[in-house]
Short mmCIF file of C-alpha atoms and ligand atoms in Angstrom, two decimals:
data_model
loop_
_atom_site.label_atom_id
_atom_site.label_comp_id
_atom_site.label_asym_id
_atom_site.label_seq_id
_atom_site.Cartn_x
_atom_site.Cartn_y
_atom_site.Cartn_z
CA UNK Y 1 23.68 32.55 137.35
CA UNK Y 2 25.32 29.10 137.49
CA UNK Y 3 22.00 27.66 138.61
CA UNK Y 4 20.52 28.53 135.21
CA UNK Y 5 19.64 25.64 133.01
CA UNK Y 6 21.71 25.87 129.84
CA UNK Y 7 18.66 25.67 127.55
CA UNK Y 8 17.43 28.86 129.15
CA UNK Y 9 20.67 30.61 128.27
CA UNK Y 10 21.31 29.54 124.69
CA UNK Y 11 18.97 27.47 122.52
CA UNK Y 12 17.94 27.01 118.90
CA UNK Y 13 16.12 30.35 118.88
CA UNK Y 14 19.08 32.39 120.14
CA UNK Y 15 19.94 35.19 117.71
CA UNK Y 16 23.50 36.20 117.06
CA UNK Y 17 24.95 39.72 117.53
CA UNK Y 18 28.61 40.58 117.36
CA UNK Y 19 31.44 42.97 116.68
CA UNK Y 20 34.00 42.82 113.88
CA UNK Y 21 37.40 44.46 113.90
CA UNK Y 22 41.11 43.73 113.67
CA UNK Y 23 42.45 43.22 116.27
CA UNK Y 24 39.40 42.60 118.49
CA UNK Y 25 40.61 40.81 121.61
CA UNK Y 26 40.47 43.96 123.75
CA UNK Y 27 36.91 44.92 122.78
CA UNK Y 28 34.63 45.53 125.74
CA UNK Y 29 31.47 45.23 123.66
CA UNK Y 30 30.88 41.47 124.25
CA UNK Y 31 30.96 42.00 128.02
CA UNK Y 32 28.76 45.09 127.82
CA UNK Y 33 26.04 43.52 125.66
CA UNK Y 34 26.10 40.01 127.18
CA UNK Y 35 25.82 41.39 130.70
CA UNK Y 36 22.43 42.86 129.76
CA UNK Y 37 21.31 39.78 127.86
CA UNK Y 38 22.32 37.29 130.56
CA UNK Y 39 21.06 39.38 133.45
CA UNK Y 40 17.74 39.45 131.65
CA UNK Y 41 17.77 35.69 131.17
CA UNK Y 42 18.56 35.24 134.88
CA UNK Y 43 15.74 37.61 135.86
CA UNK Y 44 13.36 35.64 133.68
CA UNK Y 45 14.35 32.39 135.39
CA UNK Y 46 14.02 33.90 138.87
CA UNK Y 47 10.63 35.26 137.86
CA UNK Y 48 9.47 31.82 136.86
CA UNK Y 49 10.78 30.28 140.07
CA UNK Y 50 9.20 32.91 142.32
CA UNK Y 51 5.86 32.91 140.55
CA UNK Y 52 5.53 29.19 141.25
CA UNK Y 53 5.81 29.78 144.93
CA UNK Y 54 4.59 33.17 146.14
CA UNK Y 55 3.94 32.83 149.83
CA UNK Y 56 5.02 36.14 151.30
CA UNK Y 57 4.53 39.81 150.52
CA UNK Y 58 8.31 40.10 150.13
CA UNK Y 59 8.23 37.50 147.35
CA UNK Y 60 5.38 39.29 145.62
CA UNK Y 61 7.40 42.52 145.76
CA UNK Y 62 10.43 40.72 144.40
CA UNK Y 63 8.37 39.36 141.54
CA UNK Y 64 6.97 42.81 140.71
CA UNK Y 65 10.55 44.23 140.69
CA UNK Y 66 11.73 41.48 138.40
CA UNK Y 67 8.78 41.99 136.10
CA UNK Y 68 9.60 45.67 135.87
CA UNK Y 69 13.26 44.94 135.02
CA UNK Y 70 12.84 42.06 132.62
CA UNK Y 71 12.34 42.05 128.88
CA UNK Y 72 10.52 39.07 127.35
CA UNK Y 73 12.09 37.18 124.45
CA UNK Y 74 15.50 38.85 124.65
CA UNK Y 75 17.19 35.76 123.35
CA UNK Y 76 20.55 36.88 121.96
CA UNK Y 77 24.25 36.25 122.32
CA UNK Y 78 27.04 38.68 121.36
CA UNK Y 79 30.44 37.50 120.07
CA UNK Y 80 33.64 39.17 118.82
CA UNK Y 81 35.07 38.31 115.36
CA UNK Y 82 38.63 39.12 114.35
CA UNK Y 83 38.39 39.62 110.60
CA UNK Y 84 41.41 39.71 108.31
CA UNK Y 85 41.27 42.64 105.87
CA UNK Y 86 40.96 40.41 102.80
CA UNK Y 87 37.80 38.84 104.26
CA UNK Y 88 35.95 42.09 104.89
CA UNK Y 89 34.17 41.99 101.52
CA UNK Y 90 32.55 38.64 102.50
CA UNK Y 91 31.31 39.73 105.89
CA UNK Y 92 27.92 41.07 104.91
CA UNK Y 93 27.06 38.07 102.79
CA UNK Y 94 28.31 35.69 105.50
CA UNK Y 95 26.25 37.46 108.15
CA UNK Y 96 23.14 37.25 105.98
CA UNK Y 97 23.79 33.55 105.36
CA UNK Y 98 24.05 32.87 109.09
CA UNK Y 99 21.01 35.03 109.93
CA UNK Y 100 23.09 37.28 112.15
CA UNK Y 101 20.81 40.00 113.55
CA UNK Y 102 23.31 42.76 114.13
CA UNK Y 103 26.95 43.72 114.10
CA UNK Y 104 29.10 46.46 115.51
CA UNK Y 105 31.97 47.58 113.33
CA UNK Y 106 35.15 48.85 114.90
CA UNK Y 107 38.68 49.84 113.93
CA UNK Y 108 39.82 49.62 111.16
CA UNK Y 109 36.64 48.86 109.18
CA UNK Y 110 34.14 51.66 110.00
CA UNK Y 111 34.66 53.29 106.60
CA UNK Y 112 35.56 50.32 104.37
CA UNK Y 113 32.46 48.32 105.34
CA UNK Y 114 30.14 50.94 103.85
CA UNK Y 115 30.61 49.85 100.24
CA UNK Y 116 29.22 46.37 101.01
CA UNK Y 117 25.95 47.50 102.68
CA UNK Y 118 22.50 47.63 101.00
CA UNK Y 119 21.42 50.78 102.83
CA UNK Y 120 23.04 53.46 104.97
CA UNK Y 121 21.20 55.69 107.42
CA UNK Y 122 21.39 59.45 106.66
CA UNK Y 123 23.47 60.38 109.73
CA UNK Y 124 26.00 57.57 109.10
CA UNK Y 125 26.22 58.67 105.46
CA UNK Y 126 27.03 62.22 106.53
CA UNK Y 127 29.52 61.10 109.19
CA UNK Y 128 31.09 58.89 106.58
CA UNK Y 129 31.46 55.85 108.85
CA UNK Y 130 29.30 52.99 110.15
CA UNK Y 131 29.65 51.33 113.58
CA UNK Y 132 26.40 49.35 113.58
CA UNK Y 133 24.65 47.08 111.04
CA UNK Y 134 21.09 45.79 111.32
CA UNK Y 135 20.12 42.78 109.24
CA UNK Y 136 16.39 42.70 108.58
CA UNK Y 137 14.39 40.93 105.84
CA UNK Y 138 17.55 40.16 103.95
CA UNK Y 139 18.69 43.78 103.90
CA UNK Y 140 21.78 45.15 105.64
CA UNK Y 141 21.52 48.67 106.91
CA UNK Y 142 24.42 50.71 108.40
CA UNK Y 143 24.13 53.22 111.26
CA UNK Y 144 26.55 55.32 113.26
CA UNK Y 145 25.70 55.56 116.98
CA UNK Y 146 28.93 57.30 118.12
CA UNK Y 147 27.75 60.87 117.83
CA UNK Y 148 24.38 60.26 119.43
CA UNK Y 149 26.11 58.16 122.10
CA UNK Y 150 28.24 61.17 122.91
CA UNK Y 151 25.14 63.42 123.15
CA UNK Y 152 23.43 60.97 125.53
CA UNK Y 153 26.60 60.80 127.64
CA UNK Y 154 26.80 64.57 128.07
CA UNK Y 155 23.08 64.71 128.73
CA UNK Y 156 23.63 62.22 131.56
CA UNK Y 157 26.57 64.28 132.89
CA UNK Y 158 24.38 67.40 132.98
CA UNK Y 159 21.63 65.54 134.81
CA UNK Y 160 24.05 64.17 137.41
CA UNK Y 161 25.46 67.63 137.98
CA UNK Y 162 21.96 69.09 138.41
CA UNK Y 163 20.98 66.34 140.87
CA UNK Y 164 24.12 66.84 142.86
CA UNK Y 165 23.66 70.56 143.17
CA UNK Y 166 19.87 70.15 143.56
CA UNK Y 167 19.69 72.81 140.95
CA UNK Y 168 16.85 72.15 138.58
CA UNK Y 169 16.70 75.69 137.33
CA UNK Y 170 19.98 75.73 135.45
CA UNK Y 171 18.22 74.63 132.28
CA UNK Y 172 21.32 72.83 131.04
CA UNK Y 173 20.84 71.36 127.66
CA UNK Y 174 22.88 69.61 125.00
CA UNK Y 175 21.76 72.46 122.66
CA UNK Y 176 23.04 76.03 122.28
CA UNK Y 177 26.39 75.46 123.93
CA UNK Y 178 29.76 76.82 122.89
CA UNK Y 179 31.87 73.67 122.46
CA UNK Y 180 35.62 73.31 121.92
CA UNK Y 181 36.62 70.01 120.31
CA UNK Y 182 40.29 69.03 120.54
CA UNK Y 183 41.25 66.72 117.66
CA UNK Y 184 39.95 66.22 114.14
CA UNK Y 185 40.17 62.42 113.60
CA UNK Y 186 37.41 59.81 113.28
CA UNK Y 187 36.01 60.19 116.80
CA UNK Y 188 36.01 64.00 116.47
CA UNK Y 189 34.12 63.76 113.20
CA UNK Y 190 31.18 61.81 114.73
CA UNK Y 191 31.01 64.08 117.76
CA UNK Y 192 31.34 67.32 115.74
CA UNK Y 193 28.73 66.15 113.27
CA UNK Y 194 26.17 65.41 115.98
CA UNK Y 195 26.84 68.35 118.24
CA UNK Y 196 27.06 70.94 115.44
CA UNK Y 197 23.41 70.25 114.61
CA UNK Y 198 22.44 72.62 117.40
CA UNK Y 199 25.58 73.94 119.11
CA UNK Y 200 28.45 76.30 118.14
CA UNK Y 201 31.55 74.15 117.59
CA UNK Y 202 35.20 75.19 117.46
CA UNK Y 203 37.71 72.57 116.33
CA UNK Y 204 41.41 72.71 117.34
CA UNK Y 205 43.89 70.18 116.02
CA UNK Y 206 47.68 69.63 115.89
CA UNK Y 207 47.41 69.54 112.09
CA UNK Y 208 45.33 72.69 111.52
CA UNK Y 209 44.44 71.75 107.92
CA UNK Y 210 42.50 68.75 109.17
CA UNK Y 211 40.43 70.93 111.48
CA UNK Y 212 39.75 73.27 108.55
CA UNK Y 213 38.72 70.39 106.29
CA UNK Y 214 36.27 69.12 108.90
CA UNK Y 215 34.89 72.66 109.37
CA UNK Y 216 34.40 73.06 105.59
CA UNK Y 217 32.74 69.68 105.31
CA UNK Y 218 30.29 70.36 108.15
CA UNK Y 219 29.40 73.75 106.65
CA UNK Y 220 28.84 72.08 103.25
CA UNK Y 221 26.13 69.88 104.77
CA UNK Y 222 24.40 72.86 106.39
CA UNK Y 223 25.95 72.88 109.87
CA UNK Y 224 26.84 76.54 109.78
CA UNK Y 225 27.92 77.17 113.32
CA UNK Y 226 31.40 75.63 113.06
CA UNK Y 227 34.89 77.15 112.96
CA UNK Y 228 38.46 75.96 113.39
CA UNK Y 229 41.18 77.55 115.46
CA UNK Y 230 44.99 77.35 115.48
CA UNK Y 231 46.57 75.88 118.57
CA UNK Y 232 48.72 78.95 119.03
CA UNK Y 233 45.59 80.91 119.91
CA UNK Y 234 45.58 79.03 123.22
CA UNK Y 235 48.87 80.55 124.26
CA UNK Y 236 46.45 82.88 125.95
CA UNK Y 237 44.87 80.18 128.11
CA UNK Y 238 41.96 82.32 129.18
CA UNK Y 239 40.57 81.86 125.65
CA UNK Y 240 39.47 78.44 126.91
CA UNK Y 241 37.01 80.12 129.17
CA UNK Y 242 34.95 81.19 126.11
CA UNK Y 243 33.58 77.64 125.94
CA UNK Y 244 31.20 75.89 128.29
CA UNK Y 245 31.99 72.39 127.03
CA UNK Y 246 35.53 71.20 126.16
CA UNK Y 247 36.07 67.73 124.68
CA UNK Y 248 39.36 65.88 124.12
CA UNK Y 249 38.97 63.45 121.20
CA UNK Y 250 42.74 62.85 120.73
CA UNK Y 251 44.61 59.86 122.07
CA UNK Y 252 46.85 62.09 124.23
CA UNK Y 253 46.91 60.88 127.80
CA UNK Y 254 45.84 57.34 127.03
CA UNK Y 255 47.58 54.44 128.80
CA UNK Y 256 50.58 53.95 128.81
CA UNK Y 257 51.45 57.58 127.91
CA UNK Y 258 49.42 59.01 130.76
CA UNK Y 259 51.47 62.14 131.25
CA UNK Y 260 50.58 63.62 127.88
CA UNK Y 261 47.95 66.32 127.50
CA UNK Y 262 46.75 68.35 124.54
CA UNK Y 263 46.54 71.56 126.55
CA UNK Y 264 48.01 72.10 130.02
CA UNK Y 265 44.95 73.19 132.00
CA UNK Y 266 46.96 73.60 135.19
CA UNK Y 267 48.08 77.00 133.87
CA UNK Y 268 44.55 78.35 134.14
CA UNK Y 269 43.63 80.63 137.04
CA UNK Y 270 41.92 79.03 140.09
CA UNK Y 271 38.26 78.09 139.49
CA UNK Y 272 38.54 79.12 135.83
CA UNK Y 273 36.46 76.13 134.79
CA UNK Y 274 33.71 76.49 137.38
CA UNK Y 275 30.33 75.64 135.82
CA UNK Y 276 31.97 74.14 132.72
CA UNK Y 277 31.92 70.55 131.40
CA UNK Y 278 35.15 68.89 130.36
CA UNK Y 279 35.00 65.50 128.67
CA UNK Y 280 37.71 63.09 127.55
CA UNK Y 281 36.75 60.21 125.28
CA UNK Y 282 39.62 58.16 126.81
CA UNK Y 283 38.63 55.69 129.59
CA UNK Y 284 41.98 54.09 130.28
CA UNK Y 285 43.01 55.58 132.67
CA UNK Y 286 39.57 56.40 134.10
CA UNK Y 287 40.80 59.92 134.84
CA UNK Y 288 43.33 61.31 132.39
CA UNK Y 289 45.75 64.04 133.40
CA UNK Y 290 43.60 66.43 131.30
CA UNK Y 291 40.45 65.54 133.30
CA UNK Y 292 42.28 65.74 136.63
CA UNK Y 293 43.58 69.23 135.77
CA UNK Y 294 40.08 70.28 134.60
CA UNK Y 295 38.54 69.07 137.81
CA UNK Y 296 41.14 70.93 139.89
CA UNK Y 297 40.08 74.11 138.08
CA UNK Y 298 36.42 73.53 138.95
CA UNK Y 299 35.03 71.73 135.88
CA UNK Y 300 32.49 68.89 135.98
CA UNK Y 301 34.28 66.04 134.24
CA UNK Y 302 33.41 62.82 132.39
CA UNK Y 303 35.60 60.11 130.88
CA UNK Y 304 34.91 58.04 127.72
CA UNK Y 305 33.02 55.22 129.38
CA UNK Y 306 29.67 56.95 129.12
CA UNK Y 307 30.03 57.53 125.40
CA UNK Y 308 31.13 53.89 124.92
CA UNK Y 309 28.11 52.66 126.86
CA UNK Y 310 25.57 54.93 125.22
CA UNK Y 311 26.74 54.20 121.67
CA UNK Y 312 26.39 50.48 122.56
CA UNK Y 313 22.98 51.00 124.08
CA UNK Y 314 21.72 52.72 120.93
CA UNK Y 315 23.06 49.84 118.78
CA UNK Y 316 21.33 47.38 121.10
CA UNK Y 317 18.06 49.21 120.66
CA UNK Y 318 18.46 49.24 116.87
CA UNK Y 319 18.83 45.44 116.87
CA UNK Y 320 16.31 44.44 119.56
CA UNK Y 321 13.84 47.35 119.74
CA UNK Y 322 14.47 47.26 123.51
CA UNK Y 323 16.26 49.80 125.73
CA UNK Y 324 19.04 48.01 127.63
CA UNK Y 325 19.75 48.63 131.31
CA UNK Y 326 22.56 51.21 131.19
CA UNK Y 327 23.61 50.55 134.82
CA UNK Y 328 24.24 46.85 134.10
CA UNK Y 329 26.30 47.78 131.07
CA UNK Y 330 28.33 50.28 133.07
CA UNK Y 331 28.94 47.90 136.00
CA UNK Y 332 30.14 45.12 133.72
CA UNK Y 333 32.66 47.36 131.97
CA UNK Y 334 33.96 48.99 135.12
CA UNK Y 335 34.43 45.52 136.68
CA UNK Y 336 36.30 44.30 133.66
CA UNK Y 337 38.60 47.33 133.52
CA UNK Y 338 39.29 47.18 137.25
CA UNK Y 339 40.17 43.50 137.01
CA UNK Y 340 42.42 44.17 134.03
CA UNK Y 341 44.23 46.98 135.89
CA UNK Y 342 44.57 44.76 138.94
CA UNK Y 343 46.08 41.94 136.86
CA UNK Y 344 48.46 44.36 135.19
CA UNK Y 345 49.66 45.59 138.59
CA UNK Y 346 49.92 42.01 140.03
P1 LIG N 1 40.34 58.43 116.19
O1 LIG N 1 39.61 57.64 115.18
O2 LIG N 1 40.46 57.76 117.56
O3 LIG N 1 39.79 59.82 116.31
P2 LIG N 1 42.49 59.34 114.54
O4 LIG N 1 41.51 59.42 113.42
O5 LIG N 1 43.79 58.68 114.27
O6 LIG N 1 41.86 58.52 115.74
O7 LIG N 1 42.71 60.81 115.15
C1 LIG N 1 43.63 61.04 116.14
C2 LIG N 1 43.55 62.51 116.60
O8 LIG N 1 44.47 62.68 117.67
C3 LIG N 1 43.92 63.52 115.53
O9 LIG N 1 43.24 64.70 115.75
C4 LIG N 1 45.43 63.69 115.82
O10 LIG N 1 45.95 64.93 115.35
P3 LIG N 1 46.57 65.05 113.88
O11 LIG N 1 45.39 65.22 112.96
O12 LIG N 1 47.44 66.28 113.91
O13 LIG N 1 47.33 63.77 113.60
C5 LIG N 1 45.42 63.70 117.31
N1 LIG N 1 46.73 63.31 117.88
C6 LIG N 1 47.27 62.09 117.91
N2 LIG N 1 48.48 62.11 118.47
C7 LIG N 1 48.74 63.44 118.77
C8 LIG N 1 49.79 64.15 119.41
N3 LIG N 1 50.91 63.53 119.79
N4 LIG N 1 49.69 65.48 119.58
C9 LIG N 1 48.57 66.14 119.17
N5 LIG N 1 47.51 65.53 118.57
C10 LIG N 1 47.59 64.20 118.39
#
């Protein structure tokens, strides 16, 4: 990478992408997006170098591999902007002025940004929050990729499980499942909205009224297969076995309070979660206590990294019309988190 000439990395045609939030210093999005962009630039350079001097079959093969994995004209850079609340109203106009191509929007602006946009995609409108903006022909359009990112993540989990068990006949699908969603905040709303399009959803939350409000809202937009449930119902833990996917969308178990869980799965009978999928949208720690307990009871588990990566990948595609390499995104984030953890321990 260091051998790259600087004009091949950033030049007068480089388009700007970014994320806005407050605070923003801990965002993993710049690393995730830039890893794809810069790997692509490096591949392009290597391609040029090799094509000037193909003298062995190995080099020809290397060139073909690079050609397969390289996107032409992917000339972008992705930066993080910490925006003070009083400046939010100027963001869209500023981005247009600077010809910014796309922005991610994160906490606390996903809802407030909507009033300043020219257009909002139907799904984002119904979710009531925007995490992605595309600027095109002077128009700003808001999208929400969180829900679909979650669907892609669980699709990936089901594929991995099938490959591991060599079981292609299980016909696992992200449709027609019975899903229990723990939590009724912003993250839950995106996930429930997307998954209740074609699954049966039950929402459980500490504050029951919030679960009920979300249920009523989803029903009001035609997602009929939704209900909410009081936490006390899970005093009989075997009720959990009614669901084939269980998702924790609350912050319980997140670093540094890693001993917290929403429901104590260790009380379940042995193998109670065999054949079931349990997902936590937390990725710090990589494996929450909730996921560990689920795995001990036989579930196939997934942390929040996949959702984070897939929502980012969908944003990337909205801006560039290109599918990013998911593995590169994943590696860059895992590396970063491992380094961070190491530094915290040192
Ligand atoms: P996000 O945008 O990440 O979803 P949020 O909108 O603040 O964050 O939602 C947090 C969710 O975690 C809510 O469902 C919240 O439950 P309440 O609606 O009862 O507040 C849940 N949550 C947070 N701390 C909790 C705790 N200590 N016990 C149980 N649920 C908790």
